[in-house]
Structure formats: C-alpha cells, structure tokens
C-alpha cells in the first residue's frame, strides 16, 4: 500500500495519477454537467447554435464543432481539447460541456480530433492537437481565448504552445484531470506483455536500470512512498540479483506487479511513454516559455485543480507536483475545491485578478457545479 498523512492510496490509483504534472488532479470527477433536468437542457440548447466549421490557415484545414449562444455575442472563446480517450471529440460529455459553456457567453471550438490507436500512445492524436491549436490561435487572433484541457492531452497542449509564434490572444489554460481511461490502458498493456513474453526479453539493460532507479526514488521524485515489498523487488533487480527479484515479485499483489511492470517493460512502459518525455521535453519547453515572450510570461496563467476530498491523490501529492512545475513557470496556480461546498481557493497570491481572473472564477464554478463524469445521465435519470 501507498501511505500518506491523510489516507491510504492503492498503487493502482497512483499509476494513473503520477504523470499528471500538467493536469489538474481533479480525479474526483464532478466535471461535466451543470444541467439539472431535461427541461433545463432544452432551455439551454434552444438558444445555442451548433455547427461544423472548417478553419484553415496557410492551407492547413481543421474541422471544429462550433457552439454559440445566439443571444450572447462575445469576443471570448474557449478551445476544448478532449482527453486521451478513444472517444475524443465524439464524447457526448464534451458536447454537454460545450453547450453549458456556450450558455455562459463563450464561443466554443471543439476540434475534431481523437485517438486512432488502442492501448498505445497515439502520435497522430498529439500531432492533431498541435495543428489544431496553431490554426485556431492564429485564426482567433481577435478573440480572448482560453484553453480547457482534459486528461493526458495536457503535455501535447504545452508542446503545441511552445511552437506558436503569437500568444497575445491567449488568456488562460485550465487543466482538468481524471485519467481513469488511461489506467485501463496501463493495466491491459502491462498484463498482456507479461503473459506474452518474459520480462527480461528484448530491453536494453541500461534503459531498464534507469527506469528502475527512478522507481526506487519514487518518494523523492513524486512524493509517493512505495511499500517495503516492492522496494525490495526493485533493489534486487538493481543489484543484478534477478533470481531473488523474480522470487520476491511472485509474492507482490496484482497492483504492485502492475506498478513494477509499468516501469520494467520497454516500449509500452509508463516511464518510457509518459514520465520521461514529460520530465525532459516539457520542463524544457516550460522554461523556454517563461523567458521567451512577455505576453506569455506575464499574462497566461496555468490553473491546476485539486479536490480536497479526492480519494485518489492526496493534497500533499498535488502540492509536490505544483512545486515542481512552478520552478519552471512562474504563473502557475494550484486551486483546491470541494465537491460539497464548491468553494475555490488559490494557493498563490493574485492580488488583482482583473476581468479574466473573474472569468476564471466563473468558469470554475460552472465546472464545480457539474455532475458525475462517469455517467452524465445519472442525475437526469434521477430527476424524472
């Protein structure tokens, strides 16, 4: 088990949470519905224009779903970037959120991007995010633009912004987590790999050593304490005592085996696909962004959301991630909220938030008043 000062966390939870350096830690997942009944759905959607627009720049096109309240004309736009899921832009929960935000007075752009590869990192998905953001930010130069990002799309968004020349119209980034879809990816890949091949086949020993060395320093790197049993397995492998390591490995729980294999395996490992690129590439990009342009440095805040009664990741762990990020980019705000009281607190002083500070609060409250992310119809069924 993994222990923190407040409660006990299962290793399975942390597998899906540790790469969330640039997401919001809002794994309690009350994110997407503000709607209270079918009648309120009709009252909101009746004034919303929804169509598909093809937007192009320098000959590169991208199709977007566009939402606008015909009664509320605005120069404020939000780009919704779907999470790292197979549904992508076809996820009805994103459409619901788009309707709700449009009713708040925003023009909403939802790029038609989605994953095409199951159970592997999808480079095409990331490239589509990159192209979509470039085109939209250039095309929406006369708008005040916010970007609302879900799940593991956040690293791709950071990378894409690092390649955009003009960010003067960008006002905020809002990262919302909850990576349960990717946990299934980890679990399935890890267990299939283990059944398909011996765990010491076909992997460069130096690469494997580096991954296990990182796993051994989990507490230092991520603020997460490993159980003594998995620590013993890691140390045995690091010392080259493979026979002892394999013997100890057999007695680990399924969750501990998953965590170990997610670092030990090669191409499909969590470390190879997620933490290593994030740690090196994204930190460098953040460092460059914070010094490369006054517009970005002085105006664009990153908002990371943590729910104080989140059973999946502790507040201490969120603070640990936040402290890592803030070393590279000064305009980062760790926000906490509670599902029960819907209050938002900022753990970095923002003396004069101005108009867009107020917009952030308003947008946050819309999200905080949302209903279940798992099943957006749950409350609607209860209201019949």
Coordinates of C-alpha atoms in Angstrom, one line a residue, residues 10-18 183 186-191 211-212 214-216 218 226-227 229-231 233-234 249 252-265 268-271:
X10 CA -3.8 2.0 -3.7
X11 CA -0.9 1.7 -6.1
X12 CA -3.4 1.4 -8.9
X13 CA -4.6 4.9 -8.3
X14 CA -1.1 6.3 -8.4
X15 CA -0.2 4.5 -11.7
X16 CA -2.8 6.7 -13.4
X17 CA -2.0 9.8 -11.4
X18 CA 1.8 10.2 -11.3
X183 CA -5.4 3.4 -16.2
X186 CA -1.8 0.6 -18.4
X187 CA -3.4 -2.4 -16.9
X188 CA -4.2 -4.2 -20.1
X189 CA -0.8 -3.5 -21.8
X190 CA 1.1 -4.5 -18.7
X191 CA -0.6 -7.7 -18.1
X211 CA 13.6 3.2 -15.1
X212 CA 14.0 1.1 -12.0
X214 CA 13.6 6.2 -11.0
X215 CA 11.1 3.8 -9.5
X216 CA 13.4 3.3 -6.5
X218 CA 9.6 7.3 -6.2
X226 CA 6.3 2.6 -2.0
X227 CA 5.6 -0.5 0.1
X229 CA 7.8 -5.4 -0.6
X230 CA 8.0 -3.6 -4.0
X231 CA 11.1 -1.7 -2.8
X233 CA 12.0 -6.3 -5.6
X234 CA 13.3 -3.1 -7.2
X249 CA 8.0 -10.5 -7.5
X252 CA 3.6 -9.0 -4.8
X253 CA -0.1 -8.1 -5.0
X254 CA -1.5 -7.6 -8.5
X255 CA -1.5 -3.9 -8.1
X256 CA 2.2 -3.9 -7.1
X257 CA 3.0 -6.2 -10.0
X258 CA 1.3 -3.7 -12.3
X259 CA 3.3 -0.8 -10.9
X260 CA 6.6 -2.7 -11.2
X261 CA 6.0 -3.9 -14.8
X262 CA 4.8 -0.4 -15.9
X263 CA 8.4 0.6 -15.3
X264 CA 10.2 -2.6 -16.1
X265 CA 8.7 -3.3 -19.5
X268 CA 4.8 0.2 -23.6
X269 CA 6.0 1.2 -20.1
X270 CA 4.6 4.2 -18.3
X271 CA 8.1 5.5 -17.8

